[in-house]
mmCIF file of C-alpha atoms and ligand atoms in Angstrom:
data_model
loop_
_atom_site.group_PDB
_atom_site.id
_atom_site.type_symbol
_atom_site.label_atom_id
_atom_site.label_comp_id
_atom_site.label_asym_id
_atom_site.label_seq_id
_atom_site.Cartn_x
_atom_site.Cartn_y
_atom_site.Cartn_z
ATOM 1 C CA MET A 1 -18.711 8.069 5.854
ATOM 2 C CA ILE A 2 -16.004 9.406 8.307
ATOM 3 C CA ASP A 3 -18.492 9.364 11.230
ATOM 4 C CA GLU A 4 -19.406 5.848 10.435
ATOM 5 C CA LEU A 5 -15.983 4.759 10.284
ATOM 6 C CA LYS A 6 -15.094 6.415 13.575
ATOM 7 C CA SER A 7 -17.911 4.634 15.269
ATOM 8 C CA ARG A 8 -16.851 1.199 13.810
ATOM 9 C CA ILE A 9 -13.123 1.731 14.879
ATOM 10 C CA ALA A 10 -14.323 2.774 18.348
ATOM 11 C CA GLU A 11 -15.859 -0.646 18.750
ATOM 12 C CA ILE A 12 -12.527 -2.261 18.099
ATOM 13 C CA GLU A 13 -10.302 -0.079 20.144
ATOM 14 C CA ASP A 14 -9.876 -2.770 22.960
ATOM 15 C CA ASP A 15 -9.275 -5.412 20.309
ATOM 16 C CA LEU A 16 -6.427 -3.369 18.794
ATOM 17 C CA VAL A 17 -4.534 -3.065 22.240
ATOM 18 C CA ALA A 18 -5.164 -6.713 23.147
ATOM 19 C CA TRP A 19 -3.875 -7.982 19.618
ATOM 20 C CA ARG A 20 -0.743 -5.621 19.857
ATOM 21 C CA ARG A 21 -0.042 -6.670 23.209
ATOM 22 C CA ASP A 22 -0.489 -10.391 22.438
ATOM 23 C CA PHE A 23 2.115 -9.872 19.534
ATOM 24 C CA HIS A 24 4.250 -7.957 21.853
ATOM 25 C CA ARG A 25 4.416 -10.895 24.403
ATOM 26 C CA HIS A 26 5.238 -13.364 21.702
ATOM 27 C CA PRO A 27 7.723 -11.785 19.337
ATOM 28 C CA GLU A 28 9.465 -13.918 16.746
ATOM 29 C CA VAL A 29 12.427 -12.732 14.718
ATOM 30 C CA ALA A 30 12.677 -12.504 10.805
ATOM 31 C CA PHE A 31 11.537 -15.776 8.892
ATOM 32 C CA HIS A 32 10.545 -17.374 12.216
ATOM 33 C CA GLU A 33 7.240 -15.823 12.608
ATOM 34 C CA GLU A 34 5.318 -19.173 12.960
ATOM 35 C CA ARG A 35 3.059 -18.365 15.911
ATOM 36 C CA THR A 36 2.395 -14.837 14.593
ATOM 37 C CA SER A 37 1.512 -15.958 11.180
ATOM 38 C CA ARG A 38 -0.701 -18.664 12.724
ATOM 39 C CA VAL A 39 -2.555 -16.350 14.879
ATOM 40 C CA ILE A 40 -3.298 -13.712 12.108
ATOM 41 C CA LYS A 41 -4.210 -16.498 9.610
ATOM 42 C CA GLU A 42 -6.797 -18.022 12.181
ATOM 43 C CA TYR A 43 -8.272 -14.651 12.830
ATOM 44 C CA LEU A 44 -8.564 -13.762 9.204
ATOM 45 C CA GLU A 45 -10.280 -16.964 8.408
ATOM 46 C CA GLY A 46 -12.570 -16.549 11.267
ATOM 47 C CA LEU A 47 -13.682 -13.479 9.378
ATOM 48 C CA GLY A 48 -14.396 -15.587 6.395
ATOM 49 C CA LEU A 49 -11.539 -14.399 4.214
ATOM 50 C CA PRO A 50 -9.374 -16.724 2.028
ATOM 51 C CA VAL A 51 -5.825 -16.577 3.260
ATOM 52 C CA LYS A 52 -2.809 -17.694 1.077
ATOM 53 C CA THR A 53 0.682 -18.391 2.822
ATOM 54 C CA MET A 54 3.674 -17.012 0.885
ATOM 55 C CA ALA A 55 7.275 -16.371 1.552
ATOM 56 C CA GLY A 56 7.387 -18.835 4.431
ATOM 57 C CA THR A 57 5.469 -17.056 7.118
ATOM 58 C CA GLY A 58 3.888 -14.331 5.143
ATOM 59 C CA LEU A 59 0.133 -14.149 4.321
ATOM 60 C CA ARG A 60 -2.129 -12.610 1.699
ATOM 61 C CA ALA A 61 -6.002 -12.266 2.494
ATOM 62 C CA ASP A 62 -8.546 -11.039 -0.044
ATOM 63 C CA LEU A 63 -11.674 -9.366 0.670
ATOM 64 C CA ARG A 64 -13.959 -9.130 -2.179
ATOM 65 C CA GLY A 65 -16.367 -6.235 -2.336
ATOM 66 C CA GLY A 66 -20.034 -6.364 -3.328
ATOM 67 C CA GLY A 67 -19.288 -4.252 -6.297
ATOM 68 C CA ASP A 68 -16.729 -4.047 -9.191
ATOM 69 C CA GLY A 69 -13.704 -1.765 -8.914
ATOM 70 C CA PRO A 70 -10.034 -1.613 -8.243
ATOM 71 C CA THR A 71 -8.032 -3.620 -5.822
ATOM 72 C CA VAL A 72 -6.014 -2.094 -3.002
ATOM 73 C CA ALA A 73 -3.517 -3.562 -0.646
ATOM 74 C CA LEU A 74 -2.520 -2.617 2.862
ATOM 75 C CA ARG A 75 0.642 -4.033 4.304
ATOM 76 C CA ALA A 76 1.959 -4.855 7.729
ATOM 77 C CA ASP A 77 5.405 -6.222 8.594
ATOM 78 C CA ILE A 78 5.295 -8.912 11.122
ATOM 79 C CA ASP A 79 8.853 -9.682 12.465
ATOM 80 C CA ALA A 80 10.426 -8.793 15.786
ATOM 81 C CA LEU A 81 14.115 -7.940 16.567
ATOM 82 C CA PRO A 82 16.731 -10.029 18.075
ATOM 83 C CA ILE A 83 16.935 -7.976 21.181
ATOM 84 C CA GLN A 84 16.495 -8.738 24.967
ATOM 85 C CA GLU A 85 13.638 -6.572 25.933
ATOM 86 C CA GLN A 86 14.143 -4.291 29.128
ATOM 87 C CA GLY A 87 11.502 -2.847 31.381
ATOM 88 C CA ASP A 88 8.655 -3.881 33.523
ATOM 89 C CA LYS A 89 5.542 -3.601 31.258
ATOM 90 C CA ASP A 90 3.032 -6.375 31.928
ATOM 91 C CA TYR A 91 3.072 -7.535 28.180
ATOM 92 C CA ILE A 92 6.884 -7.784 28.027
ATOM 93 C CA SER A 93 8.480 -10.298 25.611
ATOM 94 C CA GLN A 94 8.108 -13.985 26.736
ATOM 95 C CA ASN A 95 10.719 -14.973 24.183
ATOM 96 C CA PRO A 96 14.230 -14.503 25.351
ATOM 97 C CA GLY A 97 16.301 -12.737 22.893
ATOM 98 C CA ALA A 98 13.452 -11.339 20.771
ATOM 99 C CA ALA A 99 11.320 -8.237 21.184
ATOM 100 C CA HIS A 100 9.051 -6.014 19.226
ATOM 101 C CA CYS A 101 11.187 -2.955 19.658
ATOM 102 C CA CYS A 102 10.313 -1.360 16.304
ATOM 103 C CA GLY A 103 6.481 -1.291 16.429
ATOM 104 C CA HIS A 104 5.565 -4.064 13.978
ATOM 105 C CA ASP A 105 3.353 -5.511 16.682
ATOM 106 C CA GLY A 106 1.348 -2.288 16.372
ATOM 107 C CA HIS A 107 1.223 -2.639 12.538
ATOM 108 C CA MET A 108 -0.274 -6.026 12.580
ATOM 109 C CA ALA A 109 -2.928 -5.049 15.213
ATOM 110 C CA VAL A 110 -3.868 -2.118 13.046
ATOM 111 C CA VAL A 111 -4.159 -4.119 9.725
ATOM 112 C CA LEU A 112 -6.132 -6.762 11.467
ATOM 113 C CA GLY A 113 -8.416 -4.042 12.825
ATOM 114 C CA VAL A 114 -8.922 -2.605 9.314
ATOM 115 C CA ALA A 115 -9.717 -6.185 8.011
ATOM 116 C CA LYS A 116 -12.430 -6.465 10.695
ATOM 117 C CA VAL A 117 -13.951 -3.231 9.905
ATOM 118 C CA LEU A 118 -14.086 -3.508 6.077
ATOM 119 C CA GLU A 119 -15.247 -7.120 6.199
ATOM 120 C CA GLY A 120 -18.261 -5.546 8.102
ATOM 121 C CA MET A 121 -18.692 -3.264 5.152
ATOM 122 C CA LYS A 122 -17.823 -5.397 2.360
ATOM 123 C CA ASP A 123 -21.268 -5.444 0.381
ATOM 124 C CA SER A 124 -20.950 -1.651 -0.098
ATOM 125 C CA LEU A 125 -17.299 -1.740 -1.273
ATOM 126 C CA HIS A 126 -16.703 -1.121 -4.873
ATOM 127 C CA GLY A 127 -13.590 -3.065 -5.529
ATOM 128 C CA ASN A 128 -11.431 -5.463 -3.399
ATOM 129 C CA VAL A 129 -8.918 -5.120 -0.549
ATOM 130 C CA VAL A 130 -5.886 -7.329 -0.081
ATOM 131 C CA PHE A 131 -4.310 -7.466 3.410
ATOM 132 C CA LEU A 132 -0.669 -8.399 3.321
ATOM 133 C CA PHE A 133 1.326 -9.631 6.293
ATOM 134 C CA GLN A 134 5.083 -9.758 5.477
ATOM 135 C CA PRO A 135 7.869 -11.456 7.404
ATOM 136 C CA ALA A 136 11.396 -10.227 7.810
ATOM 137 C CA GLU A 137 11.423 -6.678 7.357
ATOM 138 C CA GLU A 138 14.513 -6.447 9.753
ATOM 139 C CA LEU A 139 16.751 -8.855 7.696
ATOM 140 C CA PRO A 140 17.918 -8.313 4.293
ATOM 141 C CA PRO A 141 17.070 -9.993 1.751
ATOM 142 C CA GLY A 142 13.707 -9.349 3.632
ATOM 143 C CA GLY A 143 10.363 -10.921 3.240
ATOM 144 C CA ALA A 144 8.740 -8.584 0.636
ATOM 145 C CA ILE A 145 10.776 -9.639 -2.367
ATOM 146 C CA GLY A 146 9.510 -13.343 -1.634
ATOM 147 C CA MET A 147 5.940 -12.062 -1.293
ATOM 148 C CA VAL A 148 6.226 -10.305 -4.516
ATOM 149 C CA GLU A 149 7.510 -13.311 -6.358
ATOM 150 C CA GLU A 150 4.720 -15.481 -4.807
ATOM 151 C CA GLY A 151 1.889 -13.215 -6.104
ATOM 152 C CA ALA A 152 1.283 -10.752 -3.311
ATOM 153 C CA LEU A 153 0.510 -8.082 -5.756
ATOM 154 C CA GLU A 154 -1.339 -10.025 -8.260
ATOM 155 C CA GLY A 155 -4.353 -8.017 -9.404
ATOM 156 C CA VAL A 156 -3.389 -5.305 -7.099
ATOM 157 C CA ASP A 157 -3.671 -1.642 -8.357
ATOM 158 C CA ALA A 158 -2.115 0.340 -5.340
ATOM 159 C CA ILE A 159 -0.587 -0.319 -1.975
ATOM 160 C CA PHE A 160 -0.333 1.622 1.310
ATOM 161 C CA GLY A 161 1.755 0.941 4.375
ATOM 162 C CA LEU A 162 2.698 2.922 7.648
ATOM 163 C CA HIS A 163 5.339 2.720 10.106
ATOM 164 C CA PHE A 164 4.689 3.796 13.640
ATOM 165 C CA TRP A 165 7.224 6.624 14.224
ATOM 166 C CA GLN A 166 8.490 7.369 17.669
ATOM 167 C CA PRO A 167 10.171 10.785 16.787
ATOM 168 C CA LEU A 168 6.623 12.106 15.756
ATOM 169 C CA PRO A 169 4.036 13.060 18.303
ATOM 170 C CA THR A 170 0.972 10.564 18.512
ATOM 171 C CA GLY A 171 -1.376 11.060 15.674
ATOM 172 C CA LYS A 172 0.848 13.251 13.442
ATOM 173 C CA VAL A 173 1.514 11.859 9.980
ATOM 174 C CA GLY A 174 4.362 12.483 7.572
ATOM 175 C CA SER A 175 5.542 11.242 4.066
ATOM 176 C CA VAL A 176 7.955 12.250 1.420
ATOM 177 C CA LYS A 177 7.205 12.619 -2.116
ATOM 178 C CA GLY A 178 10.015 10.745 -3.997
ATOM 179 C CA PRO A 179 12.702 9.058 -2.203
ATOM 180 C CA MET A 180 11.890 8.749 1.404
ATOM 181 C CA MET A 181 14.033 5.947 2.775
ATOM 182 C CA ALA A 182 17.363 4.973 1.635
ATOM 183 C CA ALA A 183 19.119 2.087 -0.044
ATOM 184 C CA ALA A 184 21.667 0.858 2.595
ATOM 185 C CA ASP A 185 24.236 -1.496 1.301
ATOM 186 C CA ASN A 186 27.498 -2.947 2.464
ATOM 187 C CA PHE A 187 30.792 -4.026 0.911
ATOM 188 C CA ARG A 188 33.937 -6.020 1.906
ATOM 189 C CA ILE A 189 37.298 -5.493 0.326
ATOM 190 C CA SER A 190 40.324 -7.895 0.392
ATOM 191 C CA VAL A 191 43.703 -6.443 -0.656
ATOM 192 C CA LYS A 192 46.368 -9.271 -1.015
ATOM 193 C CA GLY A 193 49.952 -8.594 -1.416
ATOM 194 C CA ARG A 194 53.337 -10.616 -0.811
ATOM 195 C CA PRO A 195 54.372 -10.622 2.786
ATOM 196 C CA GLY A 196 58.031 -10.021 4.071
ATOM 197 C CA HIS A 197 60.258 -7.986 6.166
ATOM 198 C CA GLY A 198 59.542 -4.470 6.997
ATOM 199 C CA SER A 199 63.234 -3.495 6.159
ATOM 200 C CA MET A 200 63.178 -5.097 2.710
ATOM 201 C CA PRO A 201 59.929 -3.687 1.120
ATOM 202 C CA HIS A 202 61.243 -4.137 -2.327
ATOM 203 C CA GLN A 203 60.858 -7.892 -1.936
ATOM 204 C CA THR A 204 57.272 -7.458 -0.936
ATOM 205 C CA VAL A 205 53.885 -6.254 -2.286
ATOM 206 C CA ASP A 206 52.631 -4.207 0.550
ATOM 207 C CA PRO A 207 48.895 -4.406 1.048
ATOM 208 C CA ILE A 208 48.861 -1.624 3.834
ATOM 209 C CA LEU A 209 50.161 0.958 1.241
ATOM 210 C CA THR A 210 47.789 -0.334 -1.363
ATOM 211 C CA ALA A 211 44.767 -0.272 0.969
ATOM 212 C CA SER A 212 45.607 3.206 2.197
ATOM 213 C CA GLN A 213 45.785 4.443 -1.488
ATOM 214 C CA LEU A 214 42.472 2.427 -2.147
ATOM 215 C CA VAL A 215 40.571 4.319 0.588
ATOM 216 C CA VAL A 216 41.756 7.658 -0.688
ATOM 217 C CA ASN A 217 40.879 6.713 -4.453
ATOM 218 C CA LEU A 218 37.336 5.433 -3.286
ATOM 219 C CA GLN A 219 36.429 8.847 -2.016
ATOM 220 C CA SER A 220 36.481 10.068 -5.371
ATOM 221 C CA ILE A 221 33.289 8.055 -6.135
ATOM 222 C CA ILE A 222 31.197 10.662 -4.272
ATOM 223 C CA SER A 223 33.294 13.707 -4.931
ATOM 224 C CA ARG A 224 34.071 13.112 -8.684
ATOM 225 C CA ASN A 225 31.817 10.522 -10.067
ATOM 226 C CA LEU A 226 28.281 11.419 -8.461
ATOM 227 C CA ASP A 227 26.219 14.303 -9.688
ATOM 228 C CA PRO A 228 26.699 16.878 -6.885
ATOM 229 C CA LEU A 229 23.090 17.534 -6.664
ATOM 230 C CA LYS A 230 22.388 13.900 -5.622
ATOM 231 C CA PRO A 231 22.897 12.600 -2.200
ATOM 232 C CA GLY A 232 25.231 9.614 -1.514
ATOM 233 C CA VAL A 233 27.470 8.252 0.967
ATOM 234 C CA VAL A 234 30.705 5.833 0.781
ATOM 235 C CA SER A 235 32.030 5.190 4.257
ATOM 236 C CA PHE A 236 34.588 2.687 5.671
ATOM 237 C CA GLY A 237 33.773 1.058 9.043
ATOM 238 C CA THR A 238 36.785 -1.178 9.415
ATOM 239 C CA ILE A 239 40.330 -1.678 8.177
ATOM 240 C CA GLN A 240 42.313 -4.707 9.532
ATOM 241 C CA GLY A 241 45.635 -6.205 8.645
ATOM 242 C CA GLY A 242 48.977 -7.085 10.009
ATOM 243 C CA THR A 243 50.486 -8.290 13.376
ATOM 244 C CA VAL A 244 53.531 -6.543 14.322
ATOM 245 C CA TYR A 245 55.700 -3.478 13.431
ATOM 246 C CA ASN A 246 58.287 -4.945 11.224
ATOM 247 C CA ILE A 247 56.236 -7.394 9.132
ATOM 248 C CA ILE A 248 54.568 -6.485 5.833
ATOM 249 C CA PRO A 249 51.475 -8.513 6.182
ATOM 250 C CA GLU A 250 49.818 -10.614 3.334
ATOM 251 C CA GLU A 251 46.384 -9.198 3.539
ATOM 252 C CA VAL A 252 44.290 -6.235 4.407
ATOM 253 C CA LYS A 253 40.442 -6.317 4.995
ATOM 254 C CA LEU A 254 38.167 -3.427 4.726
ATOM 255 C CA THR A 255 34.386 -2.991 5.162
ATOM 256 C CA GLY A 256 32.149 -0.136 4.421
ATOM 257 C CA THR A 257 28.669 1.066 3.691
ATOM 258 C CA VAL A 258 26.945 2.831 0.796
ATOM 259 C CA ARG A 259 23.879 4.928 1.308
ATOM 260 C CA SER A 260 21.823 6.359 -1.552
ATOM 261 C CA PHE A 261 18.253 7.423 -2.584
ATOM 262 C CA GLU A 262 18.417 6.437 -6.032
ATOM 263 C CA THR A 263 18.771 3.085 -7.780
ATOM 264 C CA GLU A 264 21.403 4.835 -10.320
ATOM 265 C CA VAL A 265 23.475 6.107 -7.391
ATOM 266 C CA GLN A 266 23.627 2.691 -5.949
ATOM 267 C CA ALA A 267 24.679 1.209 -9.124
ATOM 268 C CA LEU A 268 27.228 3.804 -9.840
ATOM 269 C CA ALA A 269 28.749 3.225 -6.430
ATOM 270 C CA ARG A 270 28.859 -0.584 -6.774
ATOM 271 C CA ASP A 271 30.377 -0.325 -10.249
ATOM 272 C CA ARG A 272 33.099 2.163 -9.264
ATOM 273 C CA LEU A 273 33.877 0.351 -6.193
ATOM 274 C CA GLN A 274 34.643 -2.702 -8.224
ATOM 275 C CA GLU A 275 36.607 -0.853 -10.786
ATOM 276 C CA ILE A 276 38.729 1.382 -8.487
ATOM 277 C CA THR A 277 39.412 -1.587 -6.235
ATOM 278 C CA GLN A 278 40.801 -3.793 -9.273
ATOM 279 C CA LYS A 279 42.842 -0.950 -10.953
ATOM 280 C CA THR A 280 44.384 0.482 -7.672
ATOM 281 C CA CYS A 281 45.345 -3.030 -6.581
ATOM 282 C CA GLU A 282 46.713 -3.821 -10.000
ATOM 283 C CA ALA A 283 48.846 -0.560 -9.945
ATOM 284 C CA PHE A 284 50.395 -1.886 -6.880
ATOM 285 C CA GLY A 285 51.036 -5.437 -7.950
ATOM 286 C CA ALA A 286 48.431 -6.532 -5.335
ATOM 287 C CA GLN A 287 45.088 -8.514 -5.657
ATOM 288 C CA GLY A 288 41.914 -6.798 -4.866
ATOM 289 C CA GLU A 289 38.536 -8.386 -4.445
ATOM 290 C CA MET A 290 35.395 -6.568 -3.684
ATOM 291 C CA GLU A 291 32.151 -8.254 -2.466
ATOM 292 C CA TYR A 292 29.038 -5.965 -2.572
ATOM 293 C CA GLU A 293 25.918 -6.877 -0.610
ATOM 294 C CA PRO A 294 22.780 -4.824 -1.596
ATOM 295 C CA GLY A 295 20.398 -3.999 1.157
ATOM 296 C CA TYR A 296 16.992 -2.878 0.302
ATOM 297 C CA PRO A 297 16.297 -0.453 -2.742
ATOM 298 C CA PRO A 298 15.260 2.903 -1.740
ATOM 299 C CA VAL A 299 11.571 3.617 -0.868
ATOM 300 C CA VAL A 300 10.283 5.836 -3.323
ATOM 301 C CA ASN A 301 6.668 7.337 -3.208
ATOM 302 C CA PRO A 302 4.996 8.423 -6.217
ATOM 303 C CA PRO A 303 4.121 12.207 -5.608
ATOM 304 C CA GLU A 304 0.551 11.866 -6.698
ATOM 305 C CA MET A 305 0.067 9.014 -4.291
ATOM 306 C CA VAL A 306 1.481 11.030 -1.267
ATOM 307 C CA ASP A 307 -0.772 13.958 -2.195
ATOM 308 C CA PHE A 308 -3.693 11.362 -2.145
ATOM 309 C CA ALA A 309 -2.692 9.782 1.093
ATOM 310 C CA LEU A 310 -2.181 13.188 2.961
ATOM 311 C CA ASP A 311 -5.551 14.348 1.503
ATOM 312 C CA VAL A 312 -7.117 11.250 3.333
ATOM 313 C CA VAL A 313 -5.059 12.273 6.504
ATOM 314 C CA ALA A 314 -6.734 15.804 6.401
ATOM 315 C CA LYS A 315 -10.163 14.382 5.737
ATOM 316 C CA THR A 316 -9.947 11.657 8.524
ATOM 317 C CA LEU A 317 -7.812 13.060 11.145
ATOM 318 C CA GLY A 318 -7.588 16.672 10.322
ATOM 319 C CA ASP A 319 -5.038 18.711 8.398
ATOM 320 C CA ASP A 320 -3.149 19.872 11.526
ATOM 321 C CA ARG A 321 -1.976 16.212 11.703
ATOM 322 C CA ILE A 322 0.243 16.531 8.650
ATOM 323 C CA VAL A 323 3.740 17.371 9.410
ATOM 324 C CA GLU A 324 6.736 17.971 6.950
ATOM 325 C CA ILE A 325 9.445 15.180 7.401
ATOM 326 C CA ASP A 326 12.938 14.653 5.663
ATOM 327 C CA PRO A 327 13.972 11.364 4.117
ATOM 328 C CA VAL A 328 15.650 9.029 6.495
ATOM 329 C CA MET A 329 18.964 6.973 5.736
ATOM 330 C CA GLY A 330 17.260 3.833 7.275
ATOM 331 C CA GLY A 331 16.003 1.089 4.891
ATOM 332 C CA GLU A 332 12.680 -0.669 4.467
ATOM 333 C CA ASP A 333 11.608 -3.366 2.039
ATOM 334 C CA PHE A 334 8.357 -1.883 1.331
ATOM 335 C CA ALA A 335 10.470 -0.522 -1.418
ATOM 336 C CA TYR A 336 9.940 -3.707 -3.522
ATOM 337 C CA PHE A 337 6.339 -3.295 -3.424
ATOM 338 C CA LEU A 338 6.698 0.289 -4.668
ATOM 339 C CA GLN A 339 8.890 -0.825 -7.631
ATOM 340 C CA LYS A 340 5.995 -2.798 -8.985
ATOM 341 C CA ILE A 341 2.718 -0.687 -8.225
ATOM 342 C CA PRO A 342 2.053 2.802 -7.099
ATOM 343 C CA GLY A 343 1.536 3.380 -3.455
ATOM 344 C CA ALA A 344 2.614 5.433 -0.514
ATOM 345 C CA PHE A 345 4.494 4.835 2.699
ATOM 346 C CA LEU A 346 3.786 6.927 5.693
ATOM 347 C CA PHE A 347 5.274 7.528 9.202
ATOM 348 C CA PHE A 348 2.526 7.549 11.883
ATOM 349 C CA GLY A 349 3.518 9.291 15.010
ATOM 350 C CA MET A 350 3.040 7.545 18.494
ATOM 351 C CA GLY A 351 5.769 9.182 20.281
ATOM 352 C CA ASP A 352 3.809 10.896 23.143
ATOM 353 C CA GLY A 353 5.359 9.892 26.494
ATOM 354 C CA GLN A 354 7.960 7.576 24.778
ATOM 355 C CA SER A 355 11.674 8.055 25.719
ATOM 356 C CA PHE A 356 13.209 5.297 23.756
ATOM 357 C CA PRO A 357 13.961 5.225 20.023
ATOM 358 C CA HIS A 358 13.324 2.451 17.565
ATOM 359 C CA HIS A 359 15.405 -0.663 18.208
ATOM 360 C CA HIS A 360 16.219 0.329 21.784
ATOM 361 C CA PRO A 361 15.511 -2.487 24.362
ATOM 362 C CA GLY A 362 13.152 -0.302 26.304
ATOM 363 C CA PHE A 363 11.141 0.741 23.282
ATOM 364 C CA ASP A 364 7.286 1.009 23.603
ATOM 365 C CA MET A 365 4.593 2.949 21.834
ATOM 366 C CA ASP A 366 1.745 5.215 22.787
ATOM 367 C CA GLU A 367 -1.362 2.854 22.079
ATOM 368 C CA LYS A 368 -3.559 5.802 21.583
ATOM 369 C CA ALA A 369 -2.127 5.895 18.032
ATOM 370 C CA LEU A 370 -3.611 2.348 17.323
ATOM 371 C CA PRO A 371 -7.256 3.479 16.566
ATOM 372 C CA GLN A 372 -6.188 6.553 14.639
ATOM 373 C CA ALA A 373 -3.835 4.551 12.505
ATOM 374 C CA ALA A 374 -6.546 2.052 11.700
ATOM 375 C CA LEU A 375 -8.924 4.813 10.919
ATOM 376 C CA LEU A 376 -6.550 6.282 8.440
ATOM 377 C CA LEU A 377 -5.723 2.862 6.853
ATOM 378 C CA THR A 378 -9.487 2.069 6.479
ATOM 379 C CA ALA A 379 -10.170 5.449 5.041
ATOM 380 C CA LEU A 380 -7.248 5.134 2.577
ATOM 381 C CA ALA A 381 -8.561 1.854 1.241
ATOM 382 C CA LEU A 382 -12.105 3.101 1.012
ATOM 383 C CA GLU A 383 -11.091 6.518 -0.701
ATOM 384 C CA PHE A 384 -8.955 4.544 -3.114
ATOM 385 C CA LEU A 385 -11.788 2.367 -4.254
ATOM 386 C CA GLU A 386 -14.029 5.399 -4.672
ATOM 387 C CA LYS A 387 -11.406 7.365 -6.590
HETATM 388 NI NI1 LIG B 401 10.629 -1.346 11.707
#
């Protein structure tokens, strides 16, 4: 089977590069992927697949196999970044202020390629394949949550997705059993006191002293409330208040971020931030308000699905392609799919010859990774249906 797949993928190698470059030339940022969505929809309908629009610019296409069996979904994110691209590639962004500097152009090309290959084999499939093209991965609350609400996973038994990964050499593949990508939240705190003269503090409620104490007290969330064997971060990024040396100001504002790999850690940080802010401010006679803005939940891969996926990597690309990787503190809304059904998220290396990291204005990818990733995703779908 692998040899047949390889020759089918070889036939679409030029298509993969052409699609990727077309998306690269015409990047669209989160929730504005109109052209992108239209191009994908037209192509999939051209293959004869029914396509449903969801979450604004998102798409679900269904391929029914000739025989009965489970249903597996493959997901590509479709948004670009609000970045002005730099460089002289001949497929450079034609949309000022938008660029595919994360590799989502490659994800779309690969999943389109898989759709084309599997469509050509549909009579022999025992089960069905769903292709999900998801908007707005880069902008919380993201597009995945809306896709799930609008039925992206209806009737789906498992889901796989990959992210092209510049830190890995081309063709190397890594995943993590359990938490792989972090929940990345942010919070804002306002501490309000009563302003007055710096020489007469007894007539004021000092928000600077209160905020200083608050920063210290909030460090106890990680050091005293969190299980020491679990990772978590509470960091402040800004603290602002006051205008001049001898006035006690009315308000101090703080912002910060919470990073965690487990939903329970995230909830603990949020609840304790609220409680400690209220009580510390109360103790000083000030008013404290905390607003918490959740990012994505952590990406958590069921271990047995990672085993399955890496097994397919070994079978299709070779076991020397599998690399050990650590979890990363970045976020990814593939997390919402994995909260509903089993699946696995993979990092696929495309870093050969690439000197710029993800989200850099000069970012590019080694396009030799495109057919390899298409082969892997095709095999993942087929192997899952045979399982
Ligand atoms: Ni990305």
